[in-house]
Amino acid sequence: MGSYFAVILITVCILEIFLIASVNYYYYHNVERILVNQAEISASFFHQYFAEEELEKQSERLLNGFSQNTAAQVQIISSSGQLLQDSAGAQDGKNMIDYPDVQEACSGTVGIWKGREPSAHDTVLAVSYPLQAKDMTVGAVRFVTSLTDTMATIRYISAIFISVGLIVVAIVAVLGIFLSRTITGSITELKLAAEQMAEGDFTARAKKRYQDELGTLADTFNTMAAKIRRNEQLKNDFISSVSHEIRTPLTSIKGWVVTLKTEPKDGTAMLADGLEIIESETDRLTVLVDELLDLSKLDNGRIVLSRTPLHLADLLRHIGKQLAPRAARQSISLEVQADDTLPVIHADENRLKQVLINLLDNALKFTGPNGIIKVRAHSSQEQVVITVEDTGAGIAEEDIEHVLQKFYKGNTSAAGSGLGLSICYEIVKLHQGQLKIDSQAGQGTKVYIYLPRN
Ligand SMILES: Nc1ncnc2c1ncn2[C@@H]1O[C@H](COP(=O)(O)OP(=O)(O)OP(=O)(O)O)[C@@H](O)[C@H]1O
Ligand SMILES: [Mg+2]
């Protein structure tokens, strides 16, 4: 606001100075031109008709003729600077040679003088014109006019200019203050909201005042706050679900340890059962911790793929064999269709395995008995597409866009931390591939993995 105001002020000042100087020049120049004109006409009149006689003798007649058509004071001066006639009254014999214009006229050129007339206490403009007879300067005619009126007019016009300038500056200042208020107002509100958020209150919202850049900023800000809030919520949910996930195996491990400690003599069958459960629960904990570690590494971009030539058909068959027992246990038919024509791709074998196992784990988890799970792959010029399809519960439409997010579990009560799909997504992304989910609640789910061939 300050700098804009300074620019306007300087512009207005320069304009004012220029205008006032122009008016000054115009008015003075005009008065001067009129006087010079009249003096010139008078002098040439004298030269034509009165040059024969002596100046002193006909001065009175001349004065009458010269002063007829002018409001200015007319003086006739001899070549020695003596005042011969004065239309303002008799001051005969007064020596005028001290006036610079008279001096010039007596030496044969036009003299112009502007200054204070001491006798009249007035600023005047005087034009002296030489009177010539037979190429000799015999005297001068002097036209004098008061500048008081002209100066008053100039002062009046200047006053108008200055007032207009002041009004312009005032309007600019008021408008500027108003505009800057609207901006600083929005910014202050944004700042307040930001401070509240910095304090950890993500329910705070920035008020959107206008549809301008600041309004957009407020919108962005609010979206950001909403996202942070959501993430906070997800994190809290995650922590509570992880705690729950950890506590369940810990409780059962602890239970078995206590049982085995207090009843050591009760046969080996119980010992074997107990140890087996302790082992599987420990495995569960290990998987959970591994997932968490993976996720934090993926988040920090610390996972580096170790790519090797990978025979896709082998990989799919291997995974099929690995999960066949579980599928059989759940009475689900698991079909893996892996063609030997599938290309060898450059990928991180362990990570891709992790992706497929995660997807199959989901499929097995969310498909009931007698369901069908199909793993297929086919390739085109540029890419390989692997699909994992099940006939299970499907994903509700409102959940689909969120399932790739970390910790998101929808409203399933199945075990899991909601990390599987987000890990898959990150790994596929690291391979410059894409992961897409197609699903309908109650119908089943189909997950596509697109991987570039080279
Ligand atoms: N094949 C599927 N059928 C139905 N719902 C699915 C399927 N795959 C994923 N979902 C839904 O998406 C959610 C997120 O899946 P994700 O694999 O990320 O987590 P999770 O399986 O719950 O836990 P984790 O994989 O970490 O053990 C699941 O909780 C489930 O609601
Ligand atoms: Mg999962």
Coordinates of C-alpha atoms and ligand atoms in Angstrom, one line a residue:
M1 CA 0.0 0.0 0.0
G2 CA 2.8 2.4 1.0
S3 CA 4.8 1.9 -2.2
Y4 CA 1.7 2.2 -4.4
F5 CA 0.8 5.4 -2.7
A6 CA 4.3 6.8 -3.1
V7 CA 4.1 6.0 -6.9
I8 CA 0.7 7.8 -7.2
L9 CA 1.9 10.7 -5.2
I10 CA 5.1 11.2 -7.3
T11 CA 3.0 10.9 -10.5
V12 CA 0.5 13.4 -9.3
C13 CA 3.2 15.8 -8.2
I14 CA 5.0 15.6 -11.5
L15 CA 1.8 16.2 -13.4
E16 CA 0.9 19.2 -11.2
I17 CA 4.3 20.8 -11.7
F18 CA 4.1 20.4 -15.4
L19 CA 0.5 21.7 -15.6
I20 CA 1.2 24.8 -13.4
A21 CA 4.3 25.6 -15.3
S22 CA 2.4 25.3 -18.6
V23 CA -0.3 27.6 -17.4
N24 CA 2.2 30.1 -16.2
Y25 CA 4.0 30.1 -19.5
Y26 CA 0.8 30.3 -21.5
Y27 CA -0.6 33.3 -19.7
Y28 CA 2.6 35.4 -19.4
H29 CA 3.5 34.6 -23.0
N30 CA 0.0 35.6 -24.1
V31 CA 0.2 39.0 -22.4
E32 CA 3.7 39.6 -23.7
R33 CA 2.7 38.7 -27.3
I34 CA -0.3 41.1 -27.2
L35 CA 2.0 44.0 -25.9
V36 CA 4.7 43.2 -28.5
N37 CA 2.1 43.2 -31.2
Q38 CA 0.6 46.5 -30.2
A39 CA 4.1 48.1 -29.9
E40 CA 5.1 46.8 -33.2
I41 CA 2.0 48.1 -35.0
S42 CA 2.5 51.5 -33.3
A43 CA 6.1 51.7 -34.2
S44 CA 5.5 50.8 -37.9
F45 CA 2.6 53.3 -37.9
F46 CA 5.0 56.0 -36.7
H47 CA 7.6 54.9 -39.2
Q48 CA 5.1 55.3 -42.1
Y49 CA 3.3 58.5 -41.3
F50 CA 5.1 60.5 -38.6
A51 CA 8.8 60.0 -39.3
E52 CA 9.1 63.4 -41.0
E53 CA 8.5 65.5 -38.0
E54 CA 10.3 65.8 -34.7
L55 CA 9.2 63.3 -32.0
E56 CA 8.8 65.9 -29.2
K57 CA 6.5 68.0 -31.2
Q58 CA 4.0 65.4 -32.2
S59 CA 4.3 63.2 -29.1
E60 CA 0.9 64.1 -27.7
R61 CA -0.9 63.3 -31.0
L62 CA 1.0 60.0 -31.2
L63 CA 0.1 59.1 -27.6
N64 CA -3.6 59.7 -28.4
G65 CA -3.3 57.5 -31.5
F66 CA -1.4 54.7 -29.8
S67 CA -3.5 54.4 -26.7
Q68 CA -6.8 54.3 -28.5
N69 CA -6.9 50.6 -29.1
T70 CA -5.3 49.3 -25.9
A71 CA -6.0 49.0 -22.2
A72 CA -2.3 49.1 -21.5
Q73 CA -0.4 52.2 -20.2
V74 CA 1.4 53.8 -23.2
Q75 CA 4.5 55.9 -22.8
I76 CA 6.5 57.8 -25.4
I77 CA 10.2 58.1 -24.6
S78 CA 12.9 60.2 -26.3
S79 CA 16.0 58.6 -27.6
S80 CA 17.9 59.8 -24.5
G81 CA 15.4 58.0 -22.2
Q82 CA 13.4 61.1 -21.3
L83 CA 9.7 60.4 -20.7
L84 CA 7.8 62.6 -23.2
Q85 CA 4.2 61.4 -22.9
D86 CA 2.4 59.0 -20.5
S87 CA -1.2 57.8 -20.9
A88 CA -1.4 57.3 -17.1
G89 CA -0.8 60.9 -16.4
A90 CA 1.8 63.6 -16.7
Q91 CA 5.2 62.6 -15.5
D92 CA 7.0 64.5 -18.2
G93 CA 10.7 64.7 -18.1
K94 CA 11.1 61.6 -15.9
N95 CA 14.3 59.7 -16.8
M96 CA 13.4 56.2 -17.9
I97 CA 16.9 55.1 -18.9
D98 CA 17.2 52.9 -15.8
Y99 CA 14.6 50.4 -17.1
P100 CA 16.4 47.7 -19.0
D101 CA 13.7 47.5 -21.7
V102 CA 14.0 51.2 -22.3
Q103 CA 17.8 50.9 -22.7
E104 CA 17.3 48.2 -25.3
A105 CA 14.7 50.1 -27.2
C106 CA 17.0 53.2 -27.3
S107 CA 19.7 51.1 -28.7
G108 CA 17.4 49.9 -31.5
T109 CA 16.0 46.5 -30.3
V110 CA 12.8 45.4 -28.7
G111 CA 13.1 45.4 -24.9
I112 CA 10.9 43.3 -22.6
W113 CA 10.9 43.6 -18.8
K114 CA 8.9 42.1 -16.1
G115 CA 9.3 43.4 -12.6
R116 CA 8.0 45.4 -9.7
E117 CA 7.2 49.0 -10.4
P118 CA 8.2 50.7 -7.1
S119 CA 5.9 53.7 -7.6
A120 CA 2.8 51.6 -8.2
H121 CA 3.6 48.7 -5.8
D122 CA 2.7 46.4 -8.6
T123 CA 4.3 43.8 -10.8
V124 CA 4.2 44.9 -14.4
L125 CA 5.2 43.7 -17.8
A126 CA 6.8 46.4 -20.1
V127 CA 7.5 46.2 -23.8
S128 CA 9.6 49.0 -25.4
Y129 CA 9.8 49.3 -29.1
P130 CA 12.2 51.6 -30.9
L131 CA 10.6 54.3 -33.0
Q132 CA 12.6 54.7 -36.2
A133 CA 12.9 57.6 -38.7
K134 CA 15.3 57.3 -41.6
D135 CA 17.1 54.3 -40.1
M136 CA 17.7 56.2 -36.9
T137 CA 16.2 55.5 -33.5
V138 CA 14.5 58.7 -32.5
G139 CA 12.8 57.4 -29.4
A140 CA 10.7 54.5 -28.1
V141 CA 7.1 53.6 -27.5
R142 CA 6.6 51.7 -24.2
F143 CA 3.5 49.6 -23.4
V144 CA 3.1 48.7 -19.7
T145 CA 0.5 46.4 -18.2
S146 CA -0.1 45.3 -14.7
L147 CA 0.3 41.5 -14.1
T148 CA -1.9 41.5 -11.0
D149 CA -4.9 40.1 -12.7
T150 CA -2.9 37.6 -14.7
M151 CA -1.1 36.4 -11.6
A152 CA -4.5 36.1 -9.8
T153 CA -5.9 34.0 -12.6
I154 CA -2.8 31.8 -12.6
R155 CA -3.1 31.4 -8.9
Y156 CA -6.7 30.5 -9.2
I157 CA -6.1 27.9 -11.9
S158 CA -3.2 26.5 -10.0
A159 CA -5.4 26.2 -6.9
I160 CA -7.9 24.2 -8.9
F161 CA -5.2 21.9 -10.2
I162 CA -3.8 21.4 -6.7
S163 CA -7.2 20.6 -5.3
V164 CA -8.0 18.1 -8.0
G165 CA -4.6 16.5 -7.4
L166 CA -5.3 16.4 -3.6
I167 CA -8.7 14.8 -4.3
V168 CA -7.1 12.2 -6.6
V169 CA -4.5 11.4 -3.9
A170 CA -7.2 11.2 -1.2
I171 CA -9.3 8.9 -3.3
V172 CA -6.4 6.7 -4.1
A173 CA -5.4 6.6 -0.4
V174 CA -8.9 5.7 0.7
L175 CA -9.3 3.0 -2.0
G176 CA -5.8 1.7 -1.3
I177 CA -6.6 1.4 2.5
F178 CA -9.9 -0.3 1.7
L179 CA -8.3 -2.7 -0.8
S180 CA -5.3 -3.5 1.5
R181 CA -7.8 -4.1 4.3
T182 CA -9.6 -6.7 2.3
I183 CA -6.3 -8.4 1.5
T184 CA -4.8 -8.2 5.0
G185 CA -8.2 -9.2 6.4
S186 CA -8.1 -12.4 4.5
I187 CA -4.5 -13.0 5.3
T188 CA -5.0 -12.3 9.0
E189 CA -7.8 -14.9 9.0
L190 CA -5.7 -17.4 7.2
K191 CA -2.9 -16.7 9.7
L192 CA -5.2 -17.3 12.6
A193 CA -6.4 -20.6 11.1
A194 CA -2.8 -21.6 10.4
E195 CA -1.8 -20.8 14.0
Q196 CA -4.7 -22.9 15.3
M197 CA -3.6 -25.7 13.1
A198 CA 0.0 -25.3 14.3
E199 CA -1.3 -25.7 17.8
G200 CA -2.7 -29.1 16.6
D201 CA -6.4 -28.1 16.2
F202 CA -7.2 -29.4 12.7
T203 CA -10.8 -28.7 13.0
A204 CA -9.9 -25.0 12.5
R205 CA -11.0 -23.7 9.1
A206 CA -9.9 -20.6 7.1
K207 CA -12.8 -18.4 6.1
K208 CA -13.1 -17.8 2.4
R209 CA -14.1 -14.2 1.8
Y210 CA -13.8 -13.7 -1.9
Q211 CA -13.4 -15.8 -5.1
D212 CA -9.8 -14.6 -5.6
E213 CA -6.4 -16.1 -5.1
L214 CA -6.7 -15.8 -1.4
G215 CA -10.0 -17.5 -1.5
T216 CA -8.4 -20.4 -3.4
L217 CA -5.6 -20.4 -0.9
A218 CA -8.1 -20.7 1.9
D219 CA -9.8 -23.6 0.1
T220 CA -6.5 -25.3 -0.4
F221 CA -5.6 -24.7 3.2
N222 CA -8.9 -26.2 4.4
T223 CA -8.5 -29.2 2.1
M224 CA -5.0 -29.7 3.6
A225 CA -6.4 -29.5 7.1
A226 CA -9.1 -32.0 6.3
K227 CA -6.5 -34.3 4.9
I228 CA -4.2 -34.0 7.9
R229 CA -7.2 -34.5 10.1
R230 CA -8.1 -37.7 8.2
N231 CA -4.5 -38.9 8.4
E232 CA -4.5 -38.2 12.1
Q233 CA -7.7 -40.2 12.4
L234 CA -6.2 -43.0 10.3
K235 CA -3.1 -43.0 12.4
N236 CA -5.0 -43.2 15.6
D237 CA -7.2 -46.0 14.2
F238 CA -4.0 -47.7 13.0
I239 CA -2.3 -47.5 16.4
S240 CA -5.3 -48.9 18.1
S241 CA -5.7 -51.7 15.6
V242 CA -2.0 -52.5 15.7
S243 CA -2.1 -52.6 19.5
H244 CA -5.1 -54.9 19.2
E245 CA -3.3 -57.1 16.7
I246 CA -0.2 -57.3 18.9
R247 CA -2.2 -57.9 22.1
T248 CA -4.1 -60.9 20.7
P249 CA -1.0 -63.1 19.9
L250 CA 0.7 -61.8 23.1
T251 CA -2.2 -62.8 25.2
S252 CA -2.3 -66.3 23.8
I253 CA 1.5 -66.7 24.0
K254 CA 1.4 -65.6 27.6
G255 CA -1.5 -67.9 28.3
W256 CA 0.3 -70.9 27.0
V257 CA 3.6 -70.0 28.7
V258 CA 1.8 -69.8 32.0
T259 CA 0.0 -73.1 31.4
L260 CA 3.1 -74.9 30.4
K261 CA 5.0 -73.5 33.4
T262 CA 2.4 -74.5 36.0
E263 CA 1.7 -77.9 34.6
P264 CA 5.0 -79.3 33.4
K265 CA 4.3 -82.9 34.0
D266 CA 1.1 -83.1 32.0
G267 CA 2.3 -85.1 29.0
T268 CA 4.1 -84.1 25.8
A269 CA 0.9 -83.7 23.7
M270 CA 0.0 -80.5 25.5
L271 CA 3.5 -79.2 25.3
A272 CA 3.5 -79.8 21.5
D273 CA 0.2 -78.0 21.1
G274 CA 1.3 -75.1 23.2
L275 CA 4.6 -74.7 21.4
E276 CA 2.9 -74.8 18.0
I277 CA 0.5 -72.1 19.0
I278 CA 3.3 -70.0 20.4
E279 CA 5.2 -70.5 17.2
S280 CA 2.3 -69.4 14.9
E281 CA 1.5 -66.5 17.1
T282 CA 5.1 -65.4 17.0
D283 CA 5.0 -65.7 13.2
R284 CA 2.0 -63.5 13.1
L285 CA 3.8 -60.8 15.1
T286 CA 6.8 -61.1 12.9
V287 CA 4.7 -60.5 9.8
L288 CA 3.1 -57.5 11.3
V289 CA 6.4 -56.0 12.3
D290 CA 7.8 -56.7 8.9
E291 CA 4.9 -55.0 7.2
L292 CA 5.3 -52.0 9.4
L293 CA 9.0 -51.8 8.6
D294 CA 8.3 -52.2 4.9
L295 CA 5.8 -49.4 5.0
S296 CA 8.1 -47.0 6.8
K297 CA 10.9 -47.8 4.3
L298 CA 8.5 -47.3 1.4
D299 CA 7.4 -44.0 2.9
N300 CA 10.9 -42.8 3.2
G301 CA 11.8 -44.0 -0.3
R302 CA 14.5 -46.2 1.3
I303 CA 13.5 -49.4 -0.5
V304 CA 15.8 -50.1 -3.5
L305 CA 14.6 -52.8 -5.9
S306 CA 17.1 -55.5 -6.7
R307 CA 16.0 -56.3 -10.2
T308 CA 16.9 -59.6 -11.8
P309 CA 15.6 -61.3 -14.9
L310 CA 12.4 -62.9 -13.7
H311 CA 10.4 -65.7 -15.3
L312 CA 6.9 -64.7 -14.6
A313 CA 5.3 -68.1 -15.2
D314 CA 7.6 -69.7 -12.7
L315 CA 6.8 -67.1 -10.1
L316 CA 3.1 -67.5 -10.5
R317 CA 3.2 -71.3 -10.4
H318 CA 5.4 -71.2 -7.3
I319 CA 3.0 -68.9 -5.5
G320 CA 0.1 -71.1 -6.5
K321 CA 1.8 -74.1 -4.9
Q322 CA 2.6 -72.1 -1.8
L323 CA -1.0 -71.1 -1.2
A324 CA -2.7 -74.2 -2.4
P325 CA -2.9 -75.9 1.0
R326 CA -4.6 -72.8 2.5
A327 CA -7.1 -72.6 -0.4
A328 CA -7.9 -76.3 0.1
R329 CA -8.4 -75.8 3.8
Q330 CA -10.9 -73.1 3.0
S331 CA -12.5 -75.1 0.2
I332 CA -11.7 -72.5 -2.3
S333 CA -10.5 -73.4 -5.8
L334 CA -7.3 -71.6 -6.6
E335 CA -6.5 -71.6 -10.4
V336 CA -3.2 -70.3 -11.6
Q337 CA -2.9 -69.9 -15.4
A338 CA 0.7 -69.3 -16.2
D339 CA 1.7 -69.6 -19.8
D340 CA 5.3 -70.5 -20.6
T341 CA 5.2 -67.9 -23.4
L342 CA 5.1 -65.2 -20.7
P343 CA 8.1 -62.9 -21.1
V344 CA 11.1 -62.7 -18.7
I345 CA 10.9 -59.3 -17.1
H346 CA 13.3 -57.3 -15.0
A347 CA 11.9 -57.1 -11.6
D348 CA 12.6 -57.6 -7.9
E349 CA 11.4 -61.2 -7.3
N350 CA 10.9 -61.0 -3.6
R351 CA 8.9 -57.8 -3.8
L352 CA 6.7 -59.1 -6.6
K353 CA 6.1 -62.2 -4.6
Q354 CA 5.1 -60.0 -1.7
V355 CA 2.6 -58.2 -3.8
L356 CA 1.0 -61.4 -5.2
I357 CA 0.9 -63.0 -1.8
N358 CA -0.7 -60.0 -0.3
L359 CA -3.3 -59.9 -3.1
L360 CA -4.0 -63.7 -2.7
D361 CA -4.1 -63.3 1.0
N362 CA -6.9 -60.7 0.6
A363 CA -8.7 -62.9 -1.9
L364 CA -8.5 -65.9 0.4
K365 CA -9.5 -63.8 3.4
F366 CA -12.6 -62.2 1.7
T367 CA -13.8 -65.3 -0.2
G368 CA -16.1 -67.8 1.4
P369 CA -16.1 -71.6 0.9
N370 CA -16.7 -72.9 -2.6
G371 CA -15.4 -69.6 -4.0
I372 CA -13.0 -69.4 -7.0
I373 CA -9.8 -67.5 -7.2
K374 CA -8.1 -67.0 -10.5
V375 CA -4.6 -65.8 -11.1
R376 CA -3.8 -65.0 -14.7
A377 CA -1.2 -63.2 -16.7
H378 CA -0.8 -62.0 -20.3
S379 CA 1.5 -59.8 -22.1
S380 CA 1.4 -57.3 -24.9
Q381 CA 4.2 -55.4 -26.7
E382 CA 4.8 -52.9 -23.9
Q383 CA 3.5 -54.5 -20.8
V384 CA 2.6 -57.5 -18.7
V385 CA -0.8 -57.6 -17.0
I386 CA -1.3 -59.9 -14.0
T387 CA -4.8 -60.3 -12.6
V388 CA -6.0 -61.7 -9.3
E389 CA -9.7 -62.3 -9.4
D390 CA -12.0 -63.7 -6.7
T391 CA -15.7 -64.4 -6.2
G392 CA -15.7 -63.1 -2.7
A393 CA -17.2 -60.3 -0.7
G394 CA -16.2 -57.5 -3.0
I395 CA -15.5 -54.0 -2.0
A396 CA -18.2 -51.4 -1.4
E397 CA -18.1 -48.5 -3.9
E398 CA -17.4 -45.9 -1.3
D399 CA -14.4 -47.9 -0.1
I400 CA -12.7 -48.6 -3.4
E401 CA -11.0 -45.2 -3.6
H402 CA -9.6 -45.6 -0.1
V403 CA -8.4 -49.2 0.1
L404 CA -5.1 -48.3 -1.4
Q405 CA -4.5 -45.9 1.5
K406 CA -2.4 -47.0 4.4
F407 CA -4.3 -48.4 7.4
Y408 CA -7.6 -48.4 5.6
K409 CA -9.7 -51.5 6.3
G410 CA -13.1 -50.4 5.3
N411 CA -15.6 -51.8 7.8
T412 CA -14.3 -55.4 7.6
S413 CA -13.9 -57.2 10.8
A414 CA -11.3 -59.6 9.3
A415 CA -7.8 -59.7 10.8
G416 CA -5.3 -57.4 9.2
S417 CA -3.8 -54.0 9.6
G418 CA -5.0 -52.4 6.3
L419 CA -1.4 -52.2 5.1
G420 CA -1.4 -55.0 2.5
L421 CA -2.8 -53.1 -0.5
S422 CA -0.8 -49.9 0.2
I423 CA 2.4 -51.9 0.3
C424 CA 1.4 -53.6 -3.0
Y425 CA 0.6 -50.2 -4.6
E426 CA 4.0 -48.7 -3.6
I427 CA 6.0 -51.7 -4.8
V428 CA 4.2 -51.8 -8.2
K429 CA 4.8 -48.0 -8.4
L430 CA 8.5 -48.6 -7.8
H431 CA 8.5 -51.0 -10.8
Q432 CA 7.0 -48.1 -12.9
G433 CA 3.8 -50.1 -13.0
Q434 CA 0.2 -49.5 -12.1
L435 CA -2.2 -51.3 -9.8
K436 CA -6.0 -51.0 -10.3
I437 CA -8.9 -52.5 -8.5
D438 CA -12.2 -53.5 -10.0
S439 CA -14.8 -54.7 -7.6
Q440 CA -18.5 -54.9 -6.8
A441 CA -19.8 -55.6 -3.4
G442 CA -21.1 -59.2 -3.2
Q443 CA -19.8 -60.0 -6.7
G444 CA -16.1 -60.3 -6.2
T445 CA -12.9 -58.4 -6.8
K446 CA -10.4 -58.2 -9.6
V447 CA -7.0 -56.6 -9.1
Y448 CA -4.8 -55.7 -12.1
I449 CA -1.1 -55.3 -12.0
Y450 CA 0.4 -53.6 -15.0
L451 CA 4.2 -53.9 -15.4
P452 CA 6.3 -52.5 -18.2
R453 CA 8.2 -55.1 -20.1
N454 CA 11.5 -53.3 -20.2
Ligands
LIG1 N1 -10.2 -59.3 -2.5 C1 -10.9 -58.5 -1.7 N2 -12.2 -58.7 -1.5 C2 -12.9 -57.9 -0.6 N3 -12.4 -56.8 0.0 C3 -11.1 -56.6 -0.1 C4 -10.3 -57.4 -1.0 N4 -9.0 -56.9 -0.9 C5 -9.0 -55.8 -0.1 N5 -10.3 -55.6 0.4 C6 -10.7 -54.6 1.3 O1 -9.6 -53.6 1.4 C7 -9.1 -53.4 2.7 C8 -7.7 -53.1 2.6 O2 -6.9 -54.2 2.2 P1 -5.5 -54.4 2.7 O3 -4.9 -55.7 2.1 O4 -4.8 -53.2 2.5 O5 -5.6 -54.6 4.3 P2 -6.0 -55.9 5.1 O6 -6.1 -57.1 4.2 O7 -7.2 -55.5 5.9 O8 -4.8 -56.0 6.1 P3 -3.3 -56.6 5.8 O9 -3.3 -56.9 4.3 O10 -2.4 -55.6 6.2 O11 -3.3 -57.8 6.6 C9 -9.5 -54.7 3.4 O12 -9.6 -54.5 4.7 C10 -10.8 -55.0 2.7 O13 -11.9 -54.3 3.3
MG2 MG -4.5 -57.6 2.9

